[in-house]
Each structure stands twice: as C-alpha cells, then as structure tokens.
Amino acid sequence: MNHTFKWQGRHDGEGEAHQRIHHIINKTQHAEFALIGFSSDEGVKRNKGRVGAADAPDAIRNQLANLPIHRPVSIVDLGTVTCEYDNLEQAQTELAEQVATSLQNGLKPIVLGGGHEVAFGSFSGLFQYVQAYAPEQKIGIINFDAHFDLREAEQATSGTPFLQAARLSEQHQKQFNYLCIGVANHANTKVLFDTADALNCSYLRDHEVNIFNLNNVLAAVDAFIEKVDCLYVTIDLDVFAAAVAPGVSAPAVKGIDLATFEAIFKHIQETGKIKLLDIAECNPKFDLDNRTAKLAAYIVYQYLFNQ
C-alpha cells in the first residue's frame, strides 16, 4: 500500500464549524468509512483505451480535501493499491484483501479508481467477506455505466470485470445479481447484450434514465434490490456526458443527467444495503479544470453525508 498522499487544504479558523475533510480524516482508529485508492490503468491499456486513470486516486483526494463538514463523520485513508509491473491480477488480489479486511473491521469501504478493472478487485473483496461471515447473503451489483463490461477476453481488462464476477459467483454456486444503469446501445456490441441476457442481468438504457421516467426507473431498481441482501455500487464516470465528465477513459456522447443520477443514488442509499462503493475511470490526464475529479469527489461527498 502506498501512503504518500498528504491531506492538506484551506484553514479558515478554529472550531468544528470551520472543518473540512482534510481536518478530520485519519483522526480516529474507529472510523465509519475507509478510503482505498486503486492506482491502475493496466486494464484500460489491455482494453486498448486511453491511459491516465492510474493518477485518479490522488486527484480525487485533492478535490475531497477542502469539502466542508456539516455533520460528524469519521474517515480513515488506508492508502493506495498500486498496479506495478503491469501485474493487474496481483493488484486486484491486494485490493480484494483490503476491502475484505475493511469490512471485517466494520468499515464502509470507498474505493477510488483507477480503470474499471477496479471492479473485480472490489467485488472479490466483498465476495470473500460475505463467504466468510454471511454465506447465506446474496450480493447485488449496481453498475452506473454506459458499458456492460461483460467482455470475453484472454486476460482481465477494464471491460471484463463483471463477467469475471459472474464466473467467480458460479464457481461457488452463488447467484449472479447484476443491474447496469445507463447502458448505451451505441457503446455495446450485440454479443454484450446477448451475454447480459444469458446471465439474466438487469439493465436500463441511457435513454430510459431521465427525470421524466424516474418513477419507472426507481421501480426497476427496487425490484432488483429486493432480491439481494447487500449491495456493491460502482460508478463508471463515463455514464455521464462528456460535458460533465470530460476526463474519463471513454467519453460519452449522451450519458445520463447528474440530477437523475443523484435521485437514483440517494434512493439506493436509503435502503441501507450498500456495503461497498467505488468510482472508476476518472482520467486526470484528459480532465478540464478538474471537472471529473470534482464530480468523483462530489459523489463521494453525497455518499458520506446522505446517510
């Protein structure tokens, strides 16, 4: 684990009313939330995408540091898992161990990616934890993403994590429960839709996910959540339009609206079933005015304070 990031930022005065995240992080051993960085774009590289997402964890931390505290919250930063020597599989294994250990310690992990290869590491950690401590529980994955990421490939990439999750589930005779929100027809081949259907996945296309159709979307989300006991929520920032999230590995032409996302995300959070959250595909190399890193930090902030 890499622990080189230094939490610092604006200081307006003494007292709790002036506090920002950099003032309160790592101040207690018994925290509620744990930040874990995942510095990797090896999966994006293997998927023939544009690299740069390895720099995202600290870019997001920088944007989080100055956000204000409006209610007591306790957060610990556990550092960053780094993909070294192109060994993605080792990095995913290390991330899984960090996630599982955090859950064992009663923490709610928030993983800052990194390419969407982060997802298999995140899921594996939750899977290990549930297998060890609550094997009767059913895990549900909710992925906000323009892409299914159910690609068949010879090695793990940013496009394979949920097919890997399906196979891991199958190996242990566990049901694979996957809902993808924001799927773009123009960003997925027919074989990916066929794979999703064969695996009995649920999905909502990007054109369905809008404020005018919100009740139907929430009904579909509720129907999915009712089937499971705990949730892994993963947000690929390319689910938003390029104007909102320019700094991603694969910018979206259409995307879903941020206000609609917020309403869905808050609704999911209110179920109390989220055990694990991660953010993927922030790519500072292509960001404009830190917009995408700010968006990632904003989503984490909403998660911290919408409890």
GROMACS .gro file of C-alpha atoms in nm:
model
  307
    1MET     CA    1   0.000   0.000   0.000
    2ASN     CA    2   0.120   0.347  -0.089
    3HIS     CA    3   0.070   0.613   0.182
    4THR     CA    4   0.237   0.911   0.018
    5PHE     CA    5  -0.069   1.139  -0.015
    6LYS     CA    6  -0.065   1.431   0.228
    7TRP     CA    7  -0.405   1.558   0.338
    8GLN     CA    8  -0.395   1.937   0.347
    9GLY     CA    9  -0.610   2.229   0.243
   10ARG     CA   10  -0.779   2.552   0.336
   11HIS     CA   11  -0.794   2.657   0.702
   12ASP     CA   12  -1.044   2.934   0.782
   13GLY     CA   13  -1.041   2.923   1.162
   14GLU     CA   14  -1.059   2.709   1.472
   15GLY     CA   15  -1.360   2.505   1.576
   16GLU     CA   16  -1.590   2.246   1.422
   17ALA     CA   17  -1.787   2.499   1.215
   18HIS     CA   18  -1.473   2.562   1.004
   19GLN     CA   19  -1.383   2.199   0.949
   20ARG     CA   20  -1.320   2.043   0.611
   21ILE     CA   21  -1.244   1.682   0.522
   22HIS     CA   22  -0.868   1.731   0.547
   23HIS     CA   23  -0.915   1.839   0.911
   24ILE     CA   24  -1.096   1.524   1.022
   25ILE     CA   25  -0.955   1.239   0.812
   26ASN     CA   26  -0.735   0.985   0.991
   27LYS     CA   27  -0.821   1.134   1.331
   28THR     CA   28  -0.976   0.819   1.480
   29GLN     CA   29  -0.898   0.448   1.483
   30HIS     CA   30  -1.268   0.354   1.485
   31ALA     CA   31  -1.387   0.522   1.168
   32GLU     CA   32  -1.712   0.467   0.979
   33PHE     CA   33  -1.569   0.497   0.627
   34ALA     CA   34  -1.242   0.384   0.469
   35LEU     CA   35  -1.091   0.536   0.155
   36ILE     CA   36  -0.882   0.298  -0.055
   37GLY     CA   37  -0.708   0.413  -0.372
   38PHE     CA   38  -0.657   0.184  -0.672
   39SER     CA   39  -0.388   0.323  -0.899
   40SER     CA   40  -0.423   0.125  -1.220
   41ASP     CA   41  -0.499   0.176  -1.585
   42GLU     CA   42  -0.343  -0.154  -1.693
   43GLY     CA   43  -0.694  -0.285  -1.762
   44VAL     CA   44  -0.770   0.016  -1.981
   45LYS     CA   45  -0.440  -0.034  -2.164
   46ARG     CA   46  -0.523  -0.401  -2.226
   47ASN     CA   47  -0.866  -0.292  -2.347
   48LYS     CA   48  -0.696  -0.058  -2.597
   49GLY     CA   49  -0.831   0.253  -2.425
   50ARG     CA   50  -0.659   0.581  -2.338
   51VAL     CA   51  -0.450   0.550  -2.023
   52GLY     CA   52  -0.419   0.801  -1.739
   53ALA     CA   53  -0.670   0.670  -1.482
   54ALA     CA   54  -0.385   0.547  -1.259
   55ASP     CA   55  -0.346   0.909  -1.145
   56ALA     CA   56  -0.708   0.937  -1.033
   57PRO     CA   57  -0.699   0.838  -0.662
   58ASP     CA   58  -0.489   1.135  -0.553
   59ALA     CA   59  -0.666   1.372  -0.795
   60ILE     CA   60  -0.995   1.279  -0.628
   61ARG     CA   61  -0.842   1.306  -0.281
   62ASN     CA   62  -0.724   1.659  -0.368
   63GLN     CA   63  -1.081   1.758  -0.453
   64LEU     CA   64  -1.221   1.591  -0.141
   65ALA     CA   65  -0.975   1.759   0.096
   66ASN     CA   66  -1.143   2.102   0.104
   67LEU     CA   67  -1.506   1.990   0.112
   68PRO     CA   68  -1.681   2.111   0.429
   69ILE     CA   69  -1.805   1.901   0.720
   70HIS     CA   70  -2.174   1.950   0.804
   71ARG     CA   71  -2.224   1.662   1.045
   72PRO     CA   72  -1.988   1.442   1.245
   73VAL     CA   73  -1.823   1.186   1.019
   74SER     CA   74  -1.518   0.965   1.067
   75ILE     CA   75  -1.300   0.861   0.774
   76VAL     CA   76  -0.969   0.680   0.753
   77ASP     CA   77  -0.749   0.678   0.442
   78LEU     CA   78  -0.592   0.333   0.408
   79GLY     CA   79  -0.364   0.436   0.121
   80THR     CA   80  -0.344   0.322  -0.240
   81VAL     CA   81  -0.303  -0.017  -0.403
   82THR     CA   82  -0.070   0.033  -0.700
   83CYS     CA   83  -0.055  -0.187  -1.007
   84GLU     CA   84   0.317  -0.248  -1.054
   85TYR     CA   85   0.500  -0.407  -1.349
   86ASP     CA   86   0.168  -0.442  -1.538
   87ASN     CA   87   0.061  -0.709  -1.286
   88LEU     CA   88  -0.309  -0.625  -1.274
   89GLU     CA   89  -0.411  -0.958  -1.125
   90GLN     CA   90  -0.183  -0.905  -0.823
   91ALA     CA   91  -0.320  -0.553  -0.773
   92GLN     CA   92  -0.679  -0.683  -0.786
   93THR     CA   93  -0.593  -0.950  -0.529
   94GLU     CA   94  -0.439  -0.689  -0.299
   95LEU     CA   95  -0.741  -0.462  -0.337
   96ALA     CA   96  -0.974  -0.753  -0.256
   97GLU     CA   97  -0.779  -0.818   0.065
   98GLN     CA   98  -0.802  -0.451   0.165
   99VAL     CA   99  -1.176  -0.441   0.101
  100ALA     CA  100  -1.240  -0.766   0.290
  101THR     CA  101  -1.030  -0.653   0.586
  102SER     CA  102  -1.207  -0.316   0.597
  103LEU     CA  103  -1.546  -0.487   0.605
  104GLN     CA  104  -1.426  -0.723   0.879
  105ASN     CA  105  -1.325  -0.416   1.081
  106GLY     CA  106  -1.674  -0.267   1.050
  107LEU     CA  107  -1.575  -0.002   0.794
  108LYS     CA  108  -1.762   0.102   0.480
  109PRO     CA  109  -1.501   0.097   0.202
  110ILE     CA  110  -1.497   0.364  -0.068
  111VAL     CA  111  -1.255   0.269  -0.344
  112LEU     CA  112  -1.115   0.541  -0.570
  113GLY     CA  113  -1.012   0.402  -0.911
  114GLY     CA  114  -0.846   0.367  -1.145
  115GLY     CA  115  -0.982   0.199  -1.456
  116HIS     CA  116  -1.293  -0.014  -1.424
  117GLU     CA  117  -1.072  -0.316  -1.368
  118VAL     CA  118  -1.107  -0.189  -1.009
  119ALA     CA  119  -1.448  -0.357  -1.006
  120PHE     CA  120  -1.325  -0.716  -0.996
  121GLY     CA  121  -1.092  -0.636  -0.706
  122SER     CA  122  -1.372  -0.457  -0.520
  123PHE     CA  123  -1.628  -0.731  -0.584
  124SER     CA  124  -1.382  -1.006  -0.489
  125GLY     CA  125  -1.322  -0.839  -0.154
  126LEU     CA  126  -1.693  -0.817  -0.075
  127PHE     CA  127  -1.741  -1.173  -0.201
  128GLN     CA  128  -1.464  -1.303   0.029
  129TYR     CA  129  -1.616  -1.121   0.324
  130VAL     CA  130  -1.969  -1.250   0.262
  131GLN     CA  131  -1.844  -1.606   0.205
  132ALA     CA  132  -1.660  -1.598   0.537
  133TYR     CA  133  -1.912  -1.419   0.759
  134ALA     CA  134  -2.258  -1.434   0.599
  135PRO     CA  135  -2.260  -1.702   0.328
  136GLU     CA  136  -2.639  -1.704   0.312
  137GLN     CA  137  -2.645  -1.342   0.196
  138LYS     CA  138  -2.698  -1.254  -0.170
  139ILE     CA  139  -2.476  -0.983  -0.322
  140GLY     CA  140  -2.617  -0.741  -0.576
  141ILE     CA  141  -2.401  -0.532  -0.809
  142ILE     CA  142  -2.538  -0.198  -0.931
  143ASN     CA  143  -2.317  -0.050  -1.201
  144PHE     CA  144  -2.378   0.302  -1.332
  145ASP     CA  145  -2.210   0.270  -1.669
  146ALA     CA  146  -2.251   0.325  -2.042
  147HIS     CA  147  -2.087  -0.018  -2.090
  148PHE     CA  148  -2.181  -0.364  -1.963
  149ASP     CA  149  -1.815  -0.459  -1.903
  150LEU     CA  150  -1.909  -0.823  -1.964
  151ARG     CA  151  -1.646  -0.869  -2.233
  152GLU     CA  152  -1.487  -1.206  -2.301
  153ALA     CA  153  -1.107  -1.175  -2.319
  154GLU     CA  154  -0.795  -1.384  -2.270
  155GLN     CA  155  -0.687  -1.173  -1.974
  156ALA     CA  156  -0.853  -0.931  -1.733
  157THR     CA  157  -0.919  -0.581  -1.868
  158SER     CA  158  -1.135  -0.282  -1.780
  159GLY     CA  159  -1.403  -0.443  -1.998
  160THR     CA  160  -1.415  -0.784  -1.825
  161PRO     CA  161  -1.483  -0.730  -1.451
  162PHE     CA  162  -1.847  -0.830  -1.436
  163LEU     CA  163  -1.802  -1.143  -1.646
  164GLN     CA  164  -1.523  -1.230  -1.402
  165ALA     CA  165  -1.763  -1.161  -1.113
  166ALA     CA  166  -2.024  -1.386  -1.277
  167ARG     CA  167  -1.771  -1.668  -1.310
  168LEU     CA  168  -1.649  -1.628  -0.951
  169SER     CA  169  -2.012  -1.649  -0.835
  170GLU     CA  170  -2.070  -1.958  -1.050
  171GLN     CA  171  -1.760  -2.130  -0.911
  172HIS     CA  172  -1.912  -2.104  -0.563
  173GLN     CA  173  -2.266  -2.191  -0.674
  174LYS     CA  174  -2.382  -1.838  -0.598
  175GLN     CA  175  -2.639  -1.641  -0.793
  176PHE     CA  176  -2.501  -1.353  -1.001
  177ASN     CA  177  -2.714  -1.042  -0.949
  178TYR     CA  178  -2.619  -0.752  -1.175
  179LEU     CA  179  -2.800  -0.431  -1.267
  180CYS     CA  180  -2.638  -0.192  -1.515
  181ILE     CA  181  -2.785   0.159  -1.527
  182GLY     CA  182  -2.713   0.385  -1.825
  183VAL     CA  183  -2.625   0.128  -2.090
  184ALA     CA  184  -2.571   0.289  -2.430
  185ASN     CA  185  -2.680   0.096  -2.740
  186HIS     CA  186  -2.403   0.258  -2.943
  187ALA     CA  187  -2.135   0.160  -2.688
  188ASN     CA  188  -2.204  -0.215  -2.664
  189THR     CA  189  -2.197  -0.483  -2.933
  190LYS     CA  190  -2.483  -0.727  -2.978
  191VAL     CA  191  -2.276  -1.002  -2.818
  192LEU     CA  192  -2.258  -0.798  -2.497
  193PHE     CA  193  -2.637  -0.762  -2.487
  194ASP     CA  194  -2.662  -1.136  -2.556
  195THR     CA  195  -2.418  -1.208  -2.273
  196ALA     CA  196  -2.617  -0.986  -2.036
  197ASP     CA  197  -2.938  -1.169  -2.129
  198ALA     CA  198  -2.775  -1.512  -2.096
  199LEU     CA  199  -2.655  -1.419  -1.746
  200ASN     CA  200  -3.005  -1.291  -1.658
  201CYS     CA  201  -2.870  -0.941  -1.591
  202SER     CA  202  -3.098  -0.642  -1.544
  203TYR     CA  203  -3.025  -0.320  -1.730
  204LEU     CA  204  -3.165   0.024  -1.802
  205ARG     CA  205  -3.059   0.202  -2.120
  206ASP     CA  206  -2.936   0.560  -2.107
  207HIS     CA  207  -3.245   0.697  -2.287
  208GLU     CA  208  -3.468   0.542  -2.018
  209VAL     CA  209  -3.277   0.703  -1.732
  210ASN     CA  210  -3.422   1.054  -1.714
  211ILE     CA  211  -3.613   1.264  -1.466
  212PHE     CA  212  -3.944   1.218  -1.652
  213ASN     CA  213  -3.916   0.840  -1.625
  214LEU     CA  214  -3.779   0.841  -1.270
  215ASN     CA  215  -4.067   0.650  -1.109
  216ASN     CA  216  -4.027   0.363  -1.354
  217VAL     CA  217  -3.650   0.362  -1.305
  218LEU     CA  218  -3.684   0.354  -0.925
  219ALA     CA  219  -3.938   0.072  -0.952
  220ALA     CA  220  -3.690  -0.132  -1.156
  221VAL     CA  221  -3.413  -0.054  -0.906
  222ASP     CA  222  -3.638  -0.157  -0.615
  223ALA     CA  223  -3.730  -0.484  -0.786
  224PHE     CA  224  -3.359  -0.564  -0.819
  225ILE     CA  225  -3.265  -0.460  -0.464
  226GLU     CA  226  -3.546  -0.667  -0.311
  227LYS     CA  227  -3.376  -0.983  -0.443
  228VAL     CA  228  -3.046  -0.921  -0.260
  229ASP     CA  229  -2.916  -0.864   0.092
  230CYS     CA  230  -2.619  -0.634   0.031
  231LEU     CA  231  -2.502  -0.408  -0.248
  232TYR     CA  232  -2.182  -0.323  -0.425
  233VAL     CA  233  -2.237   0.006  -0.611
  234THR     CA  234  -1.984   0.101  -0.876
  235ILE     CA  235  -1.989   0.424  -1.075
  236ASP     CA  236  -1.805   0.448  -1.404
  237LEU     CA  237  -1.783   0.821  -1.467
  238ASP     CA  238  -1.835   0.765  -1.841
  239VAL     CA  239  -2.203   0.716  -1.755
  240PHE     CA  240  -2.221   1.098  -1.763
  241ALA     CA  241  -2.199   1.313  -2.074
  242ALA     CA  242  -1.853   1.431  -2.175
  243ALA     CA  243  -1.951   1.790  -2.089
  244VAL     CA  244  -1.994   1.685  -1.725
  245ALA     CA  245  -1.716   1.423  -1.717
  246PRO     CA  246  -1.456   1.506  -1.985
  247GLY     CA  247  -1.170   1.334  -1.802
  248VAL     CA  248  -1.261   0.968  -1.848
  249SER     CA  249  -1.111   0.680  -2.042
  250ALA     CA  250  -1.402   0.673  -2.291
  251PRO     CA  251  -1.605   0.999  -2.304
  252ALA     CA  252  -1.980   0.959  -2.352
  253VAL     CA  253  -2.175   1.120  -2.635
  254LYS     CA  254  -2.503   1.107  -2.446
  255GLY     CA  255  -2.480   0.989  -2.087
  256ILE     CA  256  -2.728   1.032  -1.805
  257ASP     CA  257  -2.822   1.351  -1.625
  258LEU     CA  258  -2.647   1.425  -1.293
  259ALA     CA  259  -2.970   1.524  -1.115
  260THR     CA  260  -3.134   1.196  -1.222
  261PHE     CA  261  -2.828   1.002  -1.104
  262GLU     CA  262  -2.844   1.176  -0.766
  263ALA     CA  263  -3.209   1.083  -0.718
  264ILE     CA  264  -3.139   0.717  -0.801
  265PHE     CA  265  -2.821   0.703  -0.592
  266LYS     CA  266  -2.993   0.857  -0.288
  267HIS     CA  267  -3.280   0.611  -0.327
  268ILE     CA  268  -3.035   0.318  -0.333
  269GLN     CA  269  -2.852   0.455  -0.031
  270GLU     CA  270  -3.173   0.486   0.169
  271THR     CA  271  -3.220   0.108   0.152
  272GLY     CA  272  -2.923   0.077   0.388
  273LYS     CA  273  -2.788  -0.215   0.183
  274ILE     CA  274  -2.474  -0.055   0.035
  275LYS     CA  275  -2.166  -0.229   0.176
  276LEU     CA  276  -1.914  -0.106  -0.079
  277LEU     CA  277  -1.882   0.187  -0.319
  278ASP     CA  278  -1.625   0.255  -0.586
  279ILE     CA  279  -1.565   0.518  -0.852
  280ALA     CA  280  -1.396   0.425  -1.180
  281GLU     CA  281  -1.245   0.573  -1.495
  282CYS     CA  282  -1.157   0.922  -1.374
  283ASN     CA  283  -0.866   1.016  -1.603
  284PRO     CA  284  -0.687   1.334  -1.485
  285LYS     CA  285  -0.469   1.333  -1.799
  286PHE     CA  286  -0.772   1.436  -2.006
  287ASP     CA  287  -0.965   1.633  -1.744
  288LEU     CA  288  -1.065   2.000  -1.786
  289ASP     CA  289  -1.046   2.227  -1.480
  290ASN     CA  290  -1.054   1.911  -1.265
  291ARG     CA  291  -1.423   1.873  -1.356
  292THR     CA  292  -1.424   1.495  -1.349
  293ALA     CA  293  -1.219   1.468  -1.030
  294LYS     CA  294  -1.455   1.722  -0.872
  295LEU     CA  295  -1.752   1.512  -0.986
  296ALA     CA  296  -1.600   1.199  -0.832
  297ALA     CA  297  -1.535   1.386  -0.506
  298TYR     CA  298  -1.890   1.523  -0.511
  299ILE     CA  299  -2.036   1.172  -0.544
  300VAL     CA  300  -1.823   1.050  -0.253
  301TYR     CA  301  -1.932   1.356  -0.054
  302GLN     CA  302  -2.300   1.281  -0.121
  303TYR     CA  303  -2.243   0.926  -0.003
  304LEU     CA  304  -2.072   1.042   0.317
  305PHE     CA  305  -2.337   1.297   0.413
  306ASN     CA  306  -2.660   1.148   0.278
  307GLN     CA  307  -2.656   0.875   0.540
   0.00000   0.00000   0.00000
